[in-house]
mmCIF file of C-alpha atoms and ligand atoms in Angstrom:
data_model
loop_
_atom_site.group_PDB
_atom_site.id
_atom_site.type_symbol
_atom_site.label_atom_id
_atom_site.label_comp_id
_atom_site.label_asym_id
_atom_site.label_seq_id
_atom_site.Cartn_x
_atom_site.Cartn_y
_atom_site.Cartn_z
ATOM 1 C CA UNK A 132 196.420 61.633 300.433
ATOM 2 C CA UNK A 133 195.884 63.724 297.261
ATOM 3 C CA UNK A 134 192.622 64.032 296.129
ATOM 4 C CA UNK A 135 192.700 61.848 292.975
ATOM 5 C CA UNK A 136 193.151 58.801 295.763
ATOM 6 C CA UNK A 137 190.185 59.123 297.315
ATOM 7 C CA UNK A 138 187.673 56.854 295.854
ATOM 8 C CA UNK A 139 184.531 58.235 294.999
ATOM 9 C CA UNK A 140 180.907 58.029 296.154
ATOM 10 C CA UNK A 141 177.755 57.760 294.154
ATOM 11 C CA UNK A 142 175.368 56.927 296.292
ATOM 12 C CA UNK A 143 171.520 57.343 295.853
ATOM 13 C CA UNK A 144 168.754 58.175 298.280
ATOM 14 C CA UNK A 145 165.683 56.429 297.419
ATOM 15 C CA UNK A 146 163.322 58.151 300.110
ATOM 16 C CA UNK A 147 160.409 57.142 300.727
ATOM 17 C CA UNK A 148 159.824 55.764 297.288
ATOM 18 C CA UNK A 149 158.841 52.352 295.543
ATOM 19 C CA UNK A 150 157.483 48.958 296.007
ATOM 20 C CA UNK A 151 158.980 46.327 296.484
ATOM 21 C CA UNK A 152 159.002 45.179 292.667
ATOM 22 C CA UNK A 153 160.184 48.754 291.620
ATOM 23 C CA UNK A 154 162.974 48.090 294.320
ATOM 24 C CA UNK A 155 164.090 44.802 292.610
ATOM 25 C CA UNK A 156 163.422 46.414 289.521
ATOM 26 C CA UNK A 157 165.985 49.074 289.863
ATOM 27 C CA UNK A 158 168.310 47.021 291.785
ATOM 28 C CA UNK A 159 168.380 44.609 288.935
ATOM 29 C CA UNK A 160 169.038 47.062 286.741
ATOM 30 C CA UNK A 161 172.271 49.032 288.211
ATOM 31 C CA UNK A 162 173.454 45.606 289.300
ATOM 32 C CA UNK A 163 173.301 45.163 285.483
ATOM 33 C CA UNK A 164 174.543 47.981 283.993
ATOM 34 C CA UNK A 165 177.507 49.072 287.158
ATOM 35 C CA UNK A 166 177.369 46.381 289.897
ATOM 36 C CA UNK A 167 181.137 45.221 288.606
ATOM 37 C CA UNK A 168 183.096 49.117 288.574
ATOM 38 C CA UNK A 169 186.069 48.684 290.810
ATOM 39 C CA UNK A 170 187.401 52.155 290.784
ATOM 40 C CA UNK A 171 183.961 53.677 292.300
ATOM 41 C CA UNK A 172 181.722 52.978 295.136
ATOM 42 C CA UNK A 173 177.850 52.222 294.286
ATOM 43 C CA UNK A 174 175.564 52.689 297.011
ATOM 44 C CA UNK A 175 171.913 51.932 297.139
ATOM 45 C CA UNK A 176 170.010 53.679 299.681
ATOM 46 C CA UNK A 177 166.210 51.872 299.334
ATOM 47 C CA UNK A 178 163.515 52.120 302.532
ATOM 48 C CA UNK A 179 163.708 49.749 305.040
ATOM 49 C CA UNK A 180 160.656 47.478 303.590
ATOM 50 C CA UNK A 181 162.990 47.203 300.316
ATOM 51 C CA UNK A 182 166.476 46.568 301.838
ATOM 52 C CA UNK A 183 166.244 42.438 301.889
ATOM 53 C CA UNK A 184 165.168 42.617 298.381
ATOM 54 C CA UNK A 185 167.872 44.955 297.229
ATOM 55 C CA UNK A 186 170.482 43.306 299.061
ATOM 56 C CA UNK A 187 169.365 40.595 297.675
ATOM 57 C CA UNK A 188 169.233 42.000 293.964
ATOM 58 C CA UNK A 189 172.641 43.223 294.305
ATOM 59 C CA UNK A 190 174.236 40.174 295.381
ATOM 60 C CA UNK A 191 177.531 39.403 293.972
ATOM 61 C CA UNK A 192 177.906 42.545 292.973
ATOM 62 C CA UNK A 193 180.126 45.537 294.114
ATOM 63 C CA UNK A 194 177.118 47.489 294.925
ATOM 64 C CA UNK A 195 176.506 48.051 298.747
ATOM 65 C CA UNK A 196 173.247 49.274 300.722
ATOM 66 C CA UNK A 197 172.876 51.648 302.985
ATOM 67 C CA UNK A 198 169.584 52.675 304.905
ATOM 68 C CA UNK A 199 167.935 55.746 305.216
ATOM 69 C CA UNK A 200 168.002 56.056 308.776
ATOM 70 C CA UNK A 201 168.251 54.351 312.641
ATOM 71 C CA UNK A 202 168.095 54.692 316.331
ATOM 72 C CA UNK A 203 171.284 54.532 318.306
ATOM 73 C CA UNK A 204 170.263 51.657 320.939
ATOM 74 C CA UNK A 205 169.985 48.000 319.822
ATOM 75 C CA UNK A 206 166.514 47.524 321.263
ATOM 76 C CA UNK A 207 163.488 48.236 323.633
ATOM 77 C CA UNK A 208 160.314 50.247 323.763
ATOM 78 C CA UNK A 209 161.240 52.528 320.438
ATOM 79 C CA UNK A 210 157.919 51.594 318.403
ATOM 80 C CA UNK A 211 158.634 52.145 314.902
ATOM 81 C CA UNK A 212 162.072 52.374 314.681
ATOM 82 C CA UNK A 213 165.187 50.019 313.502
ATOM 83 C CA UNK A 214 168.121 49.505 315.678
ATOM 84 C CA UNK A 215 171.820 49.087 314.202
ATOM 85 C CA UNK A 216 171.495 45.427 315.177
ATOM 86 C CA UNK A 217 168.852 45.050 312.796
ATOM 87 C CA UNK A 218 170.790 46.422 310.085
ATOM 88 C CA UNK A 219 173.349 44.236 310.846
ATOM 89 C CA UNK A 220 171.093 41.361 310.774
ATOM 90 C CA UNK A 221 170.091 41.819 307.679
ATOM 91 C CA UNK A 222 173.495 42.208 306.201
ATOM 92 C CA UNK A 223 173.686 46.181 305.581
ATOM 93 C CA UNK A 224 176.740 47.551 305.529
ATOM 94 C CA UNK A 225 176.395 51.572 305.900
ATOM 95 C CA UNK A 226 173.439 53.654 306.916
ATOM 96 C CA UNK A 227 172.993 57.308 305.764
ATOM 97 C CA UNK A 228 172.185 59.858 308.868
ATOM 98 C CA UNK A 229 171.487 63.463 309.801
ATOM 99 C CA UNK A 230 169.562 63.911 306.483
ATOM 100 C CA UNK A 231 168.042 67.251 306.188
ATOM 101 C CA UNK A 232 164.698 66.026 306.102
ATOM 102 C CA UNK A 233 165.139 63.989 309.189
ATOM 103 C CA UNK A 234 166.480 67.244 310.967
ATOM 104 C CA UNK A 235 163.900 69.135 309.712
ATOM 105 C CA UNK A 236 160.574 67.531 309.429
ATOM 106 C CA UNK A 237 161.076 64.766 311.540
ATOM 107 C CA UNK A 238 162.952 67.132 314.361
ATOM 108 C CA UNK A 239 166.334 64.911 314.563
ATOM 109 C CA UNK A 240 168.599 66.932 316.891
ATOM 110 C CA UNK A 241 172.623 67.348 316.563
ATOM 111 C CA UNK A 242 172.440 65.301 320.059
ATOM 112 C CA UNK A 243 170.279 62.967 318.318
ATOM 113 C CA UNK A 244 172.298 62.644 315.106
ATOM 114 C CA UNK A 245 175.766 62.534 317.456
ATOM 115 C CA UNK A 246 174.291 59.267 319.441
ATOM 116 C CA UNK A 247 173.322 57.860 316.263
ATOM 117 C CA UNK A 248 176.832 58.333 314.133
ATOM 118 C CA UNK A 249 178.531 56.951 317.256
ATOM 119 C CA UNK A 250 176.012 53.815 317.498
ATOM 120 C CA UNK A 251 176.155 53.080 313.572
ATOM 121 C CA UNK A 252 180.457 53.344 314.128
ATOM 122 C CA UNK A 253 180.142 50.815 317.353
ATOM 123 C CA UNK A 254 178.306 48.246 315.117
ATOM 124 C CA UNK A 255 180.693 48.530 312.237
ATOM 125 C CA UNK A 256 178.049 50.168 309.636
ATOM 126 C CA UNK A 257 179.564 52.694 307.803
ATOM 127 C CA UNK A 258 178.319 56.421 308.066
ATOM 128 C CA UNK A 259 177.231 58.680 305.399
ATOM 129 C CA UNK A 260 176.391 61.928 307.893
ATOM 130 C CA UNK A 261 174.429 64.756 306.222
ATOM 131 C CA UNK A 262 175.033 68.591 306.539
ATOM 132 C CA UNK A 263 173.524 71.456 304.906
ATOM 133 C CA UNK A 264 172.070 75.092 305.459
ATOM 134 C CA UNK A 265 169.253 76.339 304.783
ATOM 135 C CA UNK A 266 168.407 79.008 302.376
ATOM 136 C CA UNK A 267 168.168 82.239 305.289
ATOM 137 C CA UNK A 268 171.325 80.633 306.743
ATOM 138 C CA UNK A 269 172.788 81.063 303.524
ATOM 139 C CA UNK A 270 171.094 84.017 302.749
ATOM 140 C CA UNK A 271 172.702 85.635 305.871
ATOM 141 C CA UNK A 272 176.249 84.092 305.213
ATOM 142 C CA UNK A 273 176.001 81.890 308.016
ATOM 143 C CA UNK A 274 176.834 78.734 305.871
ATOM 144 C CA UNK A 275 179.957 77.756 306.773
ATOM 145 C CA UNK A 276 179.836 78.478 310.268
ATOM 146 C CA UNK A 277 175.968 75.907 310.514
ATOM 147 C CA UNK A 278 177.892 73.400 308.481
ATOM 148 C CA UNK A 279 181.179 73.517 310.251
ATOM 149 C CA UNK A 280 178.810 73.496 313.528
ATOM 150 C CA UNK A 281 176.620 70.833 311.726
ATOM 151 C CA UNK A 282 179.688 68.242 311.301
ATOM 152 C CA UNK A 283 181.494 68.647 314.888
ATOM 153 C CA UNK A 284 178.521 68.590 317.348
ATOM 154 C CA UNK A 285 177.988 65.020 315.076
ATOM 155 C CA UNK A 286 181.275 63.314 315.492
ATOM 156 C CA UNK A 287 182.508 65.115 318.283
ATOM 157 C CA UNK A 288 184.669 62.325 320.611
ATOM 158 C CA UNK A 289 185.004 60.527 317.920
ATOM 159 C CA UNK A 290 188.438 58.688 317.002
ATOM 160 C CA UNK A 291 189.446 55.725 315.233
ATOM 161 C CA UNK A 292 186.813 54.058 314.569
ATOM 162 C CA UNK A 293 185.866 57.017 312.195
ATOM 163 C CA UNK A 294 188.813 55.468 309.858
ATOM 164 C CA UNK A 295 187.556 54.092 306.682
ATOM 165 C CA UNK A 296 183.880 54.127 307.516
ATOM 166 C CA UNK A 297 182.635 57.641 307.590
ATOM 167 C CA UNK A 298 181.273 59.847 304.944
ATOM 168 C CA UNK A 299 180.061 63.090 305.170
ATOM 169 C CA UNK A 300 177.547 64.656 302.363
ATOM 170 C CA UNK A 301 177.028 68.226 302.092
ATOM 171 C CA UNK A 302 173.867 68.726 300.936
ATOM 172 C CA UNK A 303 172.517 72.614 301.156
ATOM 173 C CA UNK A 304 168.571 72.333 302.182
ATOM 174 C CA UNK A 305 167.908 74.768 298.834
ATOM 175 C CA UNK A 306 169.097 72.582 296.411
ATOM 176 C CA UNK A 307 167.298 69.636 297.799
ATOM 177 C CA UNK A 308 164.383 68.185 295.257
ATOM 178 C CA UNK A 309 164.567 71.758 294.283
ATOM 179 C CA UNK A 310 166.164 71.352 291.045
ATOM 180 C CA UNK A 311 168.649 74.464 291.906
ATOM 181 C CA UNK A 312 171.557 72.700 291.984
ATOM 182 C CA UNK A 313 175.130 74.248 294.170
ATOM 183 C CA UNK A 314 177.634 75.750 291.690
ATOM 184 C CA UNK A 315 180.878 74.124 291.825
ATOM 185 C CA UNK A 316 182.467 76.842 293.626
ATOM 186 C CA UNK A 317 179.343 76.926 296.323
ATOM 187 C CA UNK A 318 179.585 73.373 296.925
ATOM 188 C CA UNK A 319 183.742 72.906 296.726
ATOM 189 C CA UNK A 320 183.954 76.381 299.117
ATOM 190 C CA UNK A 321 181.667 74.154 301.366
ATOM 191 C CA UNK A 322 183.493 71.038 301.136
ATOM 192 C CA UNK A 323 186.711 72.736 302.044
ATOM 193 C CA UNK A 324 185.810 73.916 304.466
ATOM 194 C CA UNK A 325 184.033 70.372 306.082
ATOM 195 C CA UNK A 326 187.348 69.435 305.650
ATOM 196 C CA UNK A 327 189.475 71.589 307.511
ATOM 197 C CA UNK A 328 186.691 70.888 309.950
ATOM 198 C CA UNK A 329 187.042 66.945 310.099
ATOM 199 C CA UNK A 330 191.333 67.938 310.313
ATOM 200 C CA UNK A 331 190.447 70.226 313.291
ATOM 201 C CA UNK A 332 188.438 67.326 314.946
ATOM 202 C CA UNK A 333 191.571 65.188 314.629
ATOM 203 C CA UNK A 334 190.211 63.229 312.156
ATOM 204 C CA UNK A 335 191.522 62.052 308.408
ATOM 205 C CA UNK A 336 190.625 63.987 306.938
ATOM 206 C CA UNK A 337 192.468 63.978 303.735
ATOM 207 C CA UNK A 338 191.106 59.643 303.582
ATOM 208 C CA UNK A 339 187.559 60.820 304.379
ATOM 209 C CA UNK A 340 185.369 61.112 301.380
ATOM 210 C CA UNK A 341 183.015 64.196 301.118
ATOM 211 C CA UNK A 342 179.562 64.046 299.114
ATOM 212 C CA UNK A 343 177.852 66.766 297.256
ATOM 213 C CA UNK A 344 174.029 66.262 297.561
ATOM 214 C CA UNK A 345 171.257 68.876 296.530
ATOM 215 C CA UNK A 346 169.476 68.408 292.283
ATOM 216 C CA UNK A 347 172.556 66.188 291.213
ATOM 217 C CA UNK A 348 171.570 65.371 287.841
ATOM 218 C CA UNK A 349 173.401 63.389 284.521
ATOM 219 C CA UNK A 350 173.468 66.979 283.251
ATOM 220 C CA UNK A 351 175.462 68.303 286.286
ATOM 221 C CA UNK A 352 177.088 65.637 288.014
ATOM 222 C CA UNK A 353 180.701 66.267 285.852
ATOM 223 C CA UNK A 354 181.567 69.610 286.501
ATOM 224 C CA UNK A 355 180.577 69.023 290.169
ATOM 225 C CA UNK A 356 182.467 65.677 289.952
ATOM 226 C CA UNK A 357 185.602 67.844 289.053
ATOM 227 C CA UNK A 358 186.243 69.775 291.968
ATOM 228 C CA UNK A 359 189.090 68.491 294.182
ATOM 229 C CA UNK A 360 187.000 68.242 297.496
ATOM 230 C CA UNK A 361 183.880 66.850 295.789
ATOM 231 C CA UNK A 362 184.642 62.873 296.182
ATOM 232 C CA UNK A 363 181.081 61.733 294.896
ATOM 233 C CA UNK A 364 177.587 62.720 295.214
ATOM 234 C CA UNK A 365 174.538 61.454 297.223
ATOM 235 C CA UNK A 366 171.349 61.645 294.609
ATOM 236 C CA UNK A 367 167.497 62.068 295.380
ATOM 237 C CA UNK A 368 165.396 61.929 292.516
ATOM 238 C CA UNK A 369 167.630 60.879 289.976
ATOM 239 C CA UNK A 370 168.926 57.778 291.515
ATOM 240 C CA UNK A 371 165.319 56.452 290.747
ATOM 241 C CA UNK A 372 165.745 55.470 287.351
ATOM 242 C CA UNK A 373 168.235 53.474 286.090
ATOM 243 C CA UNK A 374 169.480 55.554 283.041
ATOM 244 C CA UNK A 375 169.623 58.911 285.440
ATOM 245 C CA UNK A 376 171.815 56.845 287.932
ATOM 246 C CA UNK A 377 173.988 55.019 285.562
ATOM 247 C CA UNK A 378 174.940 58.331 283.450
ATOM 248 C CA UNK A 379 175.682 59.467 287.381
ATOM 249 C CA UNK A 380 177.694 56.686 287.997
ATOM 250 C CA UNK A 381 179.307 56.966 285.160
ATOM 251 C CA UNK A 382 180.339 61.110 285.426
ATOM 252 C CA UNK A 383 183.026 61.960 283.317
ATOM 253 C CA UNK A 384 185.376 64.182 284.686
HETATM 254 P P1 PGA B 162 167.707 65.336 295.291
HETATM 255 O O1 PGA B 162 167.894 64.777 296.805
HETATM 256 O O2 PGA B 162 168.824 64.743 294.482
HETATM 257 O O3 PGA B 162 166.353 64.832 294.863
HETATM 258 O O4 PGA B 162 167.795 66.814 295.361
HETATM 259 C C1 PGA B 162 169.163 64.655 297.376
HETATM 260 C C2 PGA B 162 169.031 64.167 298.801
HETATM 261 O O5 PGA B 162 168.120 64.586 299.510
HETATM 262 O O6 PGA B 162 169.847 63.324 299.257
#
């Protein structure tokens, strides 16, 4: 599948931000202004206390939600976390995982991240799996080898049920909330080579969309949106405001 067929991504990662009004607020508002595009994906990534209320918000639209995060079983003695049933329950569709600051501050393993993308998969939620290095890693040219690592200890034994609903964001740990965005050529060298990585796996990997993630601003996102690997882009900060994510949305490339 050529590159151009692959439809694109923008997705945005709330974090741990908002009430519940700001939620609806913002919901409201990109429901407005590009809830009905048809040749892009919208995704809304809000905590869990907001997702009811966004999914609600969003509601006849063609935006979807995603969560932030969730443990692979469907229930039992896990105090404080949310299984994929839950999810289900409340009518999410796609959950993002492996984020760098689950990996890193919250001490998510690959093992961890593996059961997890396998779990979300079983339940039919869609998967936006994170990778990224760090700045030593990159630093000591070890960046395609921790991505390449990053992506098959997470989907390794995976198969069909990978078709359709997996996305993988590369998202290098430096750029993140930094406001030092990837050059195109960083992030499409990356992407390239996540790809060749999914084809090794046995996976689709010309049908499987790959995210750039890391500063993606309104003043950035078309030159990144440009390269042939780069199918959309997970945002932080800017997906917070609805001009900043509807000028993202709305790249021109
Ligand atoms: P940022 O965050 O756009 O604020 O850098 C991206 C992310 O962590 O997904």
């Amino acid at each position: 599948m050529a590159a151009a067929k692959r439809k694109k991504i923008l997705a945005g990662n709330w974090k741990m931000h908002g009430t519940l009004a700001d939620a609806r607020a913002l919901a409201r508002g990109l429901a407005e202004r590009v809830g009905k595009l048809e040749d892009r994906e919208v995704v809304l990534g809000p905590p869990f206390t907001a997702l009811a209320a966004v999914l609600e918000a969003v509601k006849g639209t063609r935006i979807t939600v995603a969560a932030q995060n969730m443990h692979w079983e469907e229930k039992g003695a896990f105090t404080g976390e949310v299984s994929p049933l839950m999810l289900r329950d409340l009518g999410v569709q796609q959950v993002i995982l492996g984020h760098s600051e689950r990996r890193e501050i919250f001490g998510e393993s690959d093992e961890w991240i593996q059961k997890k993308v396998a779990s979300a998969l079983a339940h039919d939620l869609a998967v936006i799996l994170c990778v990224g290095e760090t700045l030593a890693q990159r630093d000591a040219g070890e960046t395609l080898k921790v991505v390449s690592g990053q992506v098959e200890a997470a989907l390794r034994g995976l198969g069909a049920e990978a078709k359709g609903r997996l996305t993988v964001a590369y998202e290098p740990v430096w750029a993140i909330g930094t406001g030092r965005v990837a050059t195109r050529e960083q992030a499409q060298e990356a992407h390239a080579e996540i790809r060749a990585c999914l084809k090794g796996l046995g996976l689709p990997a010309d049908e499987i969309r790959i995210l750039y993630g890391g500063s993606v601003k309104p003043d950035n996102v078309d030159g990144l949106m440009a390269e042939p690997d780069i199918d959309g882009a997970l945002v932080g900060g800017a997906s917070l405001e609805v001009e900043s994510f509807t000028r993202i949305v709305e790249y021109r490339a």
